[in-house]
mmCIF file of C-alpha atoms and ligand atoms in Angstrom:
data_model
loop_
_atom_site.group_PDB
_atom_site.id
_atom_site.type_symbol
_atom_site.label_atom_id
_atom_site.label_comp_id
_atom_site.label_asym_id
_atom_site.label_seq_id
_atom_site.Cartn_x
_atom_site.Cartn_y
_atom_site.Cartn_z
ATOM 1 C CA MET A 82 42.041 37.654 1.114
ATOM 2 C CA CYS A 83 39.869 35.759 3.500
ATOM 3 C CA PRO A 84 38.388 32.276 2.488
ATOM 4 C CA PRO A 85 34.581 31.863 2.402
ATOM 5 C CA GLU A 86 34.745 29.182 5.106
ATOM 6 C CA HIS A 87 31.621 30.657 6.836
ATOM 7 C CA PHE A 88 30.038 32.206 3.824
ATOM 8 C CA THR A 89 26.159 32.246 3.716
ATOM 9 C CA VAL A 90 23.494 34.806 2.721
ATOM 10 C CA GLU A 91 21.523 34.920 6.002
ATOM 11 C CA TYR A 92 20.765 38.660 6.023
ATOM 12 C CA ALA A 93 20.139 40.988 3.184
ATOM 13 C CA ILE A 94 22.126 44.445 3.245
ATOM 14 C CA ASN A 95 22.209 44.941 -0.524
ATOM 15 C CA PRO A 96 19.868 44.340 -3.376
ATOM 16 C CA TRP A 97 21.812 41.213 -4.598
ATOM 17 C CA MET A 98 21.322 39.320 -1.391
ATOM 18 C CA ASP A 99 18.568 36.720 -1.491
ATOM 19 C CA THR A 100 18.264 34.836 1.824
ATOM 20 C CA THR A 101 15.945 32.283 0.373
ATOM 21 C CA VAL A 102 18.544 30.852 -2.182
ATOM 22 C CA PRO A 103 21.028 28.679 -0.266
ATOM 23 C CA VAL A 104 24.645 28.987 -1.227
ATOM 24 C CA ASP A 105 27.015 26.194 -2.027
ATOM 25 C CA PRO A 106 29.884 26.642 0.453
ATOM 26 C CA ALA A 107 32.073 24.001 -1.317
ATOM 27 C CA LEU A 108 31.837 25.838 -4.584
ATOM 28 C CA ALA A 109 32.339 29.096 -2.977
ATOM 29 C CA LEU A 110 35.641 27.981 -1.490
ATOM 30 C CA LYS A 111 36.682 26.188 -4.789
ATOM 31 C CA GLN A 112 35.979 29.367 -6.957
ATOM 32 C CA TRP A 113 37.777 31.549 -4.172
ATOM 33 C CA GLN A 114 40.875 29.216 -4.247
ATOM 34 C CA MET A 115 41.000 29.639 -8.024
ATOM 35 C CA LEU A 116 41.082 33.488 -7.741
ATOM 36 C CA LYS A 117 43.822 33.215 -5.185
ATOM 37 C CA ASP A 118 45.781 30.703 -7.423
ATOM 38 C CA THR A 119 45.252 33.127 -10.396
ATOM 39 C CA LEU A 120 46.861 35.976 -8.381
ATOM 40 C CA THR A 121 49.887 34.073 -7.154
ATOM 41 C CA ASP A 122 50.366 32.550 -10.587
ATOM 42 C CA LEU A 123 50.586 36.147 -11.863
ATOM 43 C CA GLY A 124 53.440 36.750 -9.371
ATOM 44 C CA HIS A 125 51.484 38.413 -6.572
ATOM 45 C CA THR A 126 51.835 37.655 -2.885
ATOM 46 C CA VAL A 127 48.554 36.771 -1.247
ATOM 47 C CA HIS A 128 48.220 37.072 2.635
ATOM 48 C CA VAL A 129 45.237 35.240 3.972
ATOM 49 C CA LEU A 130 43.072 36.311 7.021
ATOM 50 C CA ASP A 131 41.510 33.542 9.023
ATOM 51 C CA ALA A 132 37.769 33.334 8.497
ATOM 52 C CA VAL A 133 35.825 34.061 11.656
ATOM 53 C CA PRO A 134 32.627 31.975 12.362
ATOM 54 C CA ALA A 135 29.392 34.020 12.291
ATOM 55 C CA LEU A 136 30.944 36.726 9.965
ATOM 56 C CA PRO A 137 29.613 35.349 6.543
ATOM 57 C CA ASP A 138 30.571 38.465 4.609
ATOM 58 C CA MET A 139 34.176 38.305 5.691
ATOM 59 C CA VAL A 140 35.165 36.798 2.403
ATOM 60 C CA TYR A 141 34.736 40.423 0.981
ATOM 61 C CA ALA A 142 38.053 41.363 2.412
ATOM 62 C CA ALA A 143 38.305 44.607 0.448
ATOM 63 C CA ASN A 144 35.951 46.255 2.859
ATOM 64 C CA GLY A 145 38.233 45.901 5.977
ATOM 65 C CA ALA A 146 40.580 48.825 5.302
ATOM 66 C CA PHE A 147 42.271 51.124 2.798
ATOM 67 C CA SER A 148 45.901 51.619 2.559
ATOM 68 C CA VAL A 149 48.094 54.150 0.712
ATOM 69 C CA ASP A 150 51.801 54.853 1.157
ATOM 70 C CA GLY A 151 51.990 52.443 4.058
ATOM 71 C CA LYS A 152 49.307 54.317 5.949
ATOM 72 C CA VAL A 153 46.153 52.463 6.600
ATOM 73 C CA TYR A 154 42.671 53.856 7.278
ATOM 74 C CA GLY A 155 40.576 51.390 9.122
ATOM 75 C CA ALA A 156 37.065 50.497 8.256
ATOM 76 C CA ARG A 157 33.938 51.190 10.278
ATOM 77 C CA PHE A 158 31.107 48.966 8.873
ATOM 78 C CA LYS A 159 27.697 50.533 8.292
ATOM 79 C CA TYR A 160 25.637 47.462 9.370
ATOM 80 C CA PRO A 161 26.079 45.650 12.641
ATOM 81 C CA GLN A 162 26.226 42.246 11.036
ATOM 82 C CA ARG A 163 29.725 43.164 9.694
ATOM 83 C CA ALA A 164 31.038 45.391 12.349
ATOM 84 C CA ALA A 165 33.255 42.756 13.950
ATOM 85 C CA GLU A 166 35.216 42.189 10.737
ATOM 86 C CA ALA A 167 37.062 45.540 11.232
ATOM 87 C CA ALA A 168 39.056 44.160 14.193
ATOM 88 C CA ALA A 169 40.399 41.202 12.157
ATOM 89 C CA HIS A 170 41.762 43.578 9.518
ATOM 90 C CA ARG A 171 43.106 45.862 12.094
ATOM 91 C CA GLN A 172 45.086 43.165 13.678
ATOM 92 C CA PHE A 173 46.708 42.285 10.438
ATOM 93 C CA TYR A 174 47.946 45.879 9.937
ATOM 94 C CA VAL A 175 49.038 46.576 13.478
ATOM 95 C CA GLY A 176 51.162 43.522 13.267
ATOM 96 C CA GLY A 177 53.042 44.661 10.390
ATOM 97 C CA PRO A 178 55.018 47.773 8.958
ATOM 98 C CA TRP A 179 51.971 49.963 8.752
ATOM 99 C CA THR A 180 50.704 53.129 10.387
ATOM 100 C CA PHE A 181 47.227 52.277 11.325
ATOM 101 C CA ALA A 182 44.437 54.861 12.037
ATOM 102 C CA ASP A 183 41.256 53.955 13.630
ATOM 103 C CA PRO A 184 38.276 55.744 11.862
ATOM 104 C CA GLU A 185 35.607 57.832 13.571
ATOM 105 C CA HIS A 186 33.351 57.739 10.555
ATOM 106 C CA VAL A 187 31.467 54.932 8.758
ATOM 107 C CA ASN A 188 33.559 53.635 5.811
ATOM 108 C CA GLU A 189 33.797 50.215 4.135
ATOM 109 C CA GLY A 190 37.510 50.325 3.096
ATOM 110 C CA GLU A 191 38.309 49.621 -0.431
ATOM 111 C CA GLY A 192 34.552 48.987 -1.133
ATOM 112 C CA ASP A 193 34.297 52.796 -1.408
ATOM 113 C CA PHE A 194 37.842 53.997 -1.795
ATOM 114 C CA ALA A 195 40.182 53.425 -4.802
ATOM 115 C CA TYR A 196 43.716 54.886 -5.392
ATOM 116 C CA VAL A 197 45.121 56.075 -8.753
ATOM 117 C CA PRO A 198 48.763 56.889 -7.932
ATOM 118 C CA GLU A 199 49.740 58.692 -11.076
ATOM 119 C CA ALA A 200 46.655 60.582 -11.644
ATOM 120 C CA HIS A 201 47.428 64.163 -10.633
ATOM 121 C CA GLY A 202 50.301 62.897 -8.414
ATOM 122 C CA GLY A 203 48.070 60.490 -6.614
ATOM 123 C CA LEU A 204 44.172 60.651 -6.273
ATOM 124 C CA ILE A 205 41.866 58.897 -3.922
ATOM 125 C CA LEU A 206 38.544 58.277 -5.382
ATOM 126 C CA ALA A 207 35.785 57.816 -2.758
ATOM 127 C CA GLY A 208 32.128 56.820 -2.993
ATOM 128 C CA HIS A 209 29.288 57.737 -0.810
ATOM 129 C CA GLY A 210 25.426 57.520 -1.019
ATOM 130 C CA PHE A 211 24.756 53.934 0.427
ATOM 131 C CA ARG A 212 27.596 52.931 2.835
ATOM 132 C CA THR A 213 30.463 55.292 3.491
ATOM 133 C CA ASP A 214 29.800 58.588 5.285
ATOM 134 C CA PRO A 215 31.065 61.552 3.238
ATOM 135 C CA ALA A 216 32.533 62.654 6.611
ATOM 136 C CA ALA A 217 34.970 59.624 6.094
ATOM 137 C CA HIS A 218 36.168 61.098 2.870
ATOM 138 C CA THR A 219 37.574 64.063 4.768
ATOM 139 C CA GLU A 220 38.849 61.778 7.451
ATOM 140 C CA ALA A 221 40.640 59.590 4.993
ATOM 141 C CA GLN A 222 42.316 62.639 3.257
ATOM 142 C CA GLU A 223 43.723 63.752 6.731
ATOM 143 C CA VAL A 224 44.787 60.329 7.593
ATOM 144 C CA LEU A 225 46.456 59.475 4.281
ATOM 145 C CA GLY A 226 47.599 62.938 3.027
ATOM 146 C CA ARG A 227 46.333 62.516 -0.529
ATOM 147 C CA PRO A 228 43.502 64.434 -2.202
ATOM 148 C CA VAL A 229 40.000 62.676 -2.031
ATOM 149 C CA ILE A 230 37.613 63.115 -4.777
ATOM 150 C CA SER A 231 34.064 62.525 -3.484
ATOM 151 C CA LEU A 232 31.740 60.785 -5.813
ATOM 152 C CA LYS A 233 28.094 60.190 -5.301
ATOM 153 C CA LEU A 234 26.623 56.780 -6.119
ATOM 154 C CA VAL A 235 22.893 56.920 -6.905
ATOM 155 C CA ASP A 236 21.889 53.356 -7.860
ATOM 156 C CA PRO A 237 21.223 51.021 -4.962
ATOM 157 C CA ALA A 238 22.374 47.942 -7.126
ATOM 158 C CA TYR A 239 25.872 49.711 -7.114
ATOM 159 C CA TYR A 240 26.067 50.479 -3.553
ATOM 160 C CA HIS A 241 29.794 50.458 -3.254
ATOM 161 C CA LEU A 242 32.282 52.424 -5.399
ATOM 162 C CA ASP A 243 34.015 49.110 -6.297
ATOM 163 C CA VAL A 244 31.024 47.788 -8.189
ATOM 164 C CA ALA A 245 30.843 50.953 -10.307
ATOM 165 C CA LEU A 246 34.570 51.922 -10.903
ATOM 166 C CA ALA A 247 37.973 50.351 -10.955
ATOM 167 C CA ALA A 248 41.506 51.444 -11.406
ATOM 168 C CA LEU A 249 43.077 49.841 -14.469
ATOM 169 C CA ASP A 250 46.598 50.887 -13.813
ATOM 170 C CA ASP A 251 48.461 53.806 -12.157
ATOM 171 C CA ARG A 252 46.586 56.443 -14.236
ATOM 172 C CA ASN A 253 43.484 55.235 -15.836
ATOM 173 C CA VAL A 254 40.092 53.821 -14.536
ATOM 174 C CA THR A 255 37.054 52.089 -15.874
ATOM 175 C CA TYR A 256 33.484 52.991 -14.667
ATOM 176 C CA PHE A 257 29.768 52.825 -15.394
ATOM 177 C CA PRO A 258 28.697 56.388 -15.544
ATOM 178 C CA GLU A 259 24.958 55.936 -14.635
ATOM 179 C CA ALA A 260 25.946 54.559 -11.218
ATOM 180 C CA PHE A 261 27.027 58.098 -10.348
ATOM 181 C CA SER A 262 25.101 61.331 -10.008
ATOM 182 C CA GLU A 263 25.383 63.672 -13.006
ATOM 183 C CA SER A 264 27.898 66.116 -11.244
ATOM 184 C CA SER A 265 29.982 63.137 -10.276
ATOM 185 C CA GLN A 266 29.947 61.833 -13.759
ATOM 186 C CA GLN A 267 31.184 65.191 -14.905
ATOM 187 C CA VAL A 268 34.048 65.130 -12.370
ATOM 188 C CA LEU A 269 35.095 61.590 -13.588
ATOM 189 C CA ALA A 270 34.924 62.850 -17.197
ATOM 190 C CA GLN A 271 37.112 65.719 -16.337
ATOM 191 C CA LEU A 272 39.712 63.655 -14.538
ATOM 192 C CA PHE A 273 39.728 60.663 -16.732
ATOM 193 C CA PRO A 274 39.024 61.623 -20.248
ATOM 194 C CA ASP A 275 40.510 58.328 -21.526
ATOM 195 C CA ALA A 276 38.589 56.180 -19.248
ATOM 196 C CA VAL A 277 37.219 52.748 -20.415
ATOM 197 C CA ILE A 278 33.453 53.293 -20.198
ATOM 198 C CA ALA A 279 31.307 50.364 -19.081
ATOM 199 C CA ASP A 280 27.743 49.992 -19.920
ATOM 200 C CA ARG A 281 24.717 48.629 -17.732
ATOM 201 C CA ALA A 282 25.212 44.952 -18.829
ATOM 202 C CA ASP A 283 28.956 45.186 -17.693
ATOM 203 C CA ALA A 284 27.772 46.560 -14.393
ATOM 204 C CA GLU A 285 25.225 43.962 -13.856
ATOM 205 C CA ALA A 286 27.746 41.313 -14.481
ATOM 206 C CA PHE A 287 29.920 42.766 -11.758
ATOM 207 C CA ALA A 288 32.498 43.521 -14.449
ATOM 208 C CA LEU A 289 33.735 46.694 -12.675
ATOM 209 C CA ASN A 290 34.478 44.737 -9.589
ATOM 210 C CA LEU A 291 37.834 43.783 -11.017
ATOM 211 C CA VAL A 292 41.523 43.812 -9.940
ATOM 212 C CA SER A 293 44.283 44.925 -12.121
ATOM 213 C CA ASP A 294 48.092 44.905 -11.752
ATOM 214 C CA GLY A 295 48.332 47.433 -14.533
ATOM 215 C CA ARG A 296 48.661 44.646 -17.192
ATOM 216 C CA HIS A 297 46.493 41.784 -16.257
ATOM 217 C CA VAL A 298 42.891 42.662 -15.518
ATOM 218 C CA ILE A 299 41.187 39.899 -13.498
ATOM 219 C CA LEU A 300 37.429 39.790 -14.147
ATOM 220 C CA ASN A 301 34.676 37.265 -13.343
ATOM 221 C CA HIS A 302 33.816 34.894 -16.115
ATOM 222 C CA GLU A 303 30.557 36.750 -16.973
ATOM 223 C CA SER A 304 32.523 39.879 -17.811
ATOM 224 C CA THR A 305 33.770 39.228 -21.264
ATOM 225 C CA ALA A 306 32.199 42.177 -22.766
ATOM 226 C CA LEU A 307 34.184 44.578 -20.525
ATOM 227 C CA GLY A 308 37.105 42.247 -20.940
ATOM 228 C CA GLU A 309 37.106 42.988 -24.666
ATOM 229 C CA LYS A 310 36.918 46.662 -23.952
ATOM 230 C CA VAL A 311 39.976 46.597 -21.669
ATOM 231 C CA ARG A 312 41.913 44.462 -24.157
ATOM 232 C CA ALA A 313 41.159 47.076 -26.870
ATOM 233 C CA ALA A 314 42.730 49.559 -24.437
ATOM 234 C CA GLY A 315 45.792 47.470 -24.145
ATOM 235 C CA TYR A 316 45.324 45.292 -21.085
ATOM 236 C CA THR A 317 45.147 41.512 -20.844
ATOM 237 C CA PRO A 318 41.888 40.277 -19.379
ATOM 238 C CA VAL A 319 42.095 37.172 -17.126
ATOM 239 C CA TYR A 320 38.812 35.483 -16.197
ATOM 240 C CA VAL A 321 37.935 33.583 -13.025
ATOM 241 C CA GLU A 322 34.524 32.076 -12.285
ATOM 242 C CA LEU A 323 33.169 33.484 -9.075
ATOM 243 C CA SER A 324 29.441 32.888 -9.355
ATOM 244 C CA GLU A 325 28.770 31.976 -5.598
ATOM 245 C CA LEU A 326 30.252 35.264 -4.351
ATOM 246 C CA LYS A 327 27.803 37.167 -6.544
ATOM 247 C CA ARG A 328 24.956 35.986 -4.201
ATOM 248 C CA GLY A 329 26.382 38.027 -1.376
ATOM 249 C CA GLY A 330 26.718 41.107 -3.755
ATOM 250 C CA GLY A 331 30.335 41.042 -4.621
ATOM 251 C CA SER A 332 32.852 39.673 -6.987
ATOM 252 C CA ILE A 333 36.654 39.713 -7.655
ATOM 253 C CA LYS A 334 37.548 43.093 -6.225
ATOM 254 C CA CYS A 335 35.485 42.597 -3.115
ATOM 255 C CA ALA A 336 37.404 39.529 -2.263
ATOM 256 C CA VAL A 337 40.870 41.209 -2.553
ATOM 257 C CA ALA A 338 42.237 43.941 -0.175
ATOM 258 C CA GLU A 339 45.168 45.572 -2.032
ATOM 259 C CA LEU A 340 48.195 46.367 -0.011
ATOM 260 C CA ARG A 341 49.952 49.665 -0.754
ATOM 261 C CA PRO A 342 53.025 49.872 1.355
HETATM 262 N N1 LIG B 1119 27.319 41.299 1.387
HETATM 263 C C1 LIG B 1119 28.374 42.309 1.482
HETATM 264 C C2 LIG B 1119 27.815 43.747 1.935
HETATM 265 O O1 LIG B 1119 26.725 44.004 1.415
HETATM 266 C C3 LIG B 1119 29.110 42.422 0.099
HETATM 267 C C4 LIG B 1119 30.236 43.304 0.176
HETATM 268 C C5 LIG B 1119 30.878 43.429 -1.261
HETATM 269 N N2 LIG B 1119 32.120 44.020 -1.191
HETATM 270 C C6 LIG B 1119 32.656 45.082 -1.894
HETATM 271 N N3 LIG B 1119 33.874 45.459 -1.772
HETATM 272 N N4 LIG B 1119 31.756 45.735 -2.631
HETATM 273 O O2 LIG B 1119 28.355 44.315 2.589
#
């Protein structure tokens, strides 16, 4: 995670960003801290990247890389405003027990990549359509040695995979079908017949932008409707208020880069 110390909305690269509405930096930091405390209280270890001035979106740490089996596929951001974030993430991994691969193609890390370790022996789900270049899907498969399922995003409001789909545990996912092309919906229905299906109201609340440890599903406080659906499927929803980060077009998942050693 990376604290929103320099968080602002001073450019607009997704439909949620409104540069005319000022953000409340103190509130953003307080809410972020609550998310971090929630994760540590649940027993998880959180590593913190230093925030870099002039990189206001760096709080969305999920976009900086994608790791599977101790291998890391680095990010290459689509927009120049975020390009320099990749180096900060790279530095974290090259200093640790990871095999790091620099990307040739545009990809925004866990924004557009998810991993489901026990689906068909380990599947990478990958989004394209707005940010990540489909060529990066092939590149990720070569780097990570796991099959990549390409999914096409079709609604600009759901510009990253992680605002349209989330892994709930090692086998199952939740997603908002209409964020995907019809063929991609068909692929998801084939692979995940027991998925928890989200509706438009869930997606608009950024409910899909969740993190799960397989038991606890951490959602933002507006996401109680999806929370009840995941509860019915056997998980425990945990809510955290993260309203300020929504102004940049992200929520819980965007703020957390998961490490898969
Ligand atoms: N303002 C950021 C952008 O548009 C938000 C990124 C959200 N992160 C995510 N993992 N979906 O790039």
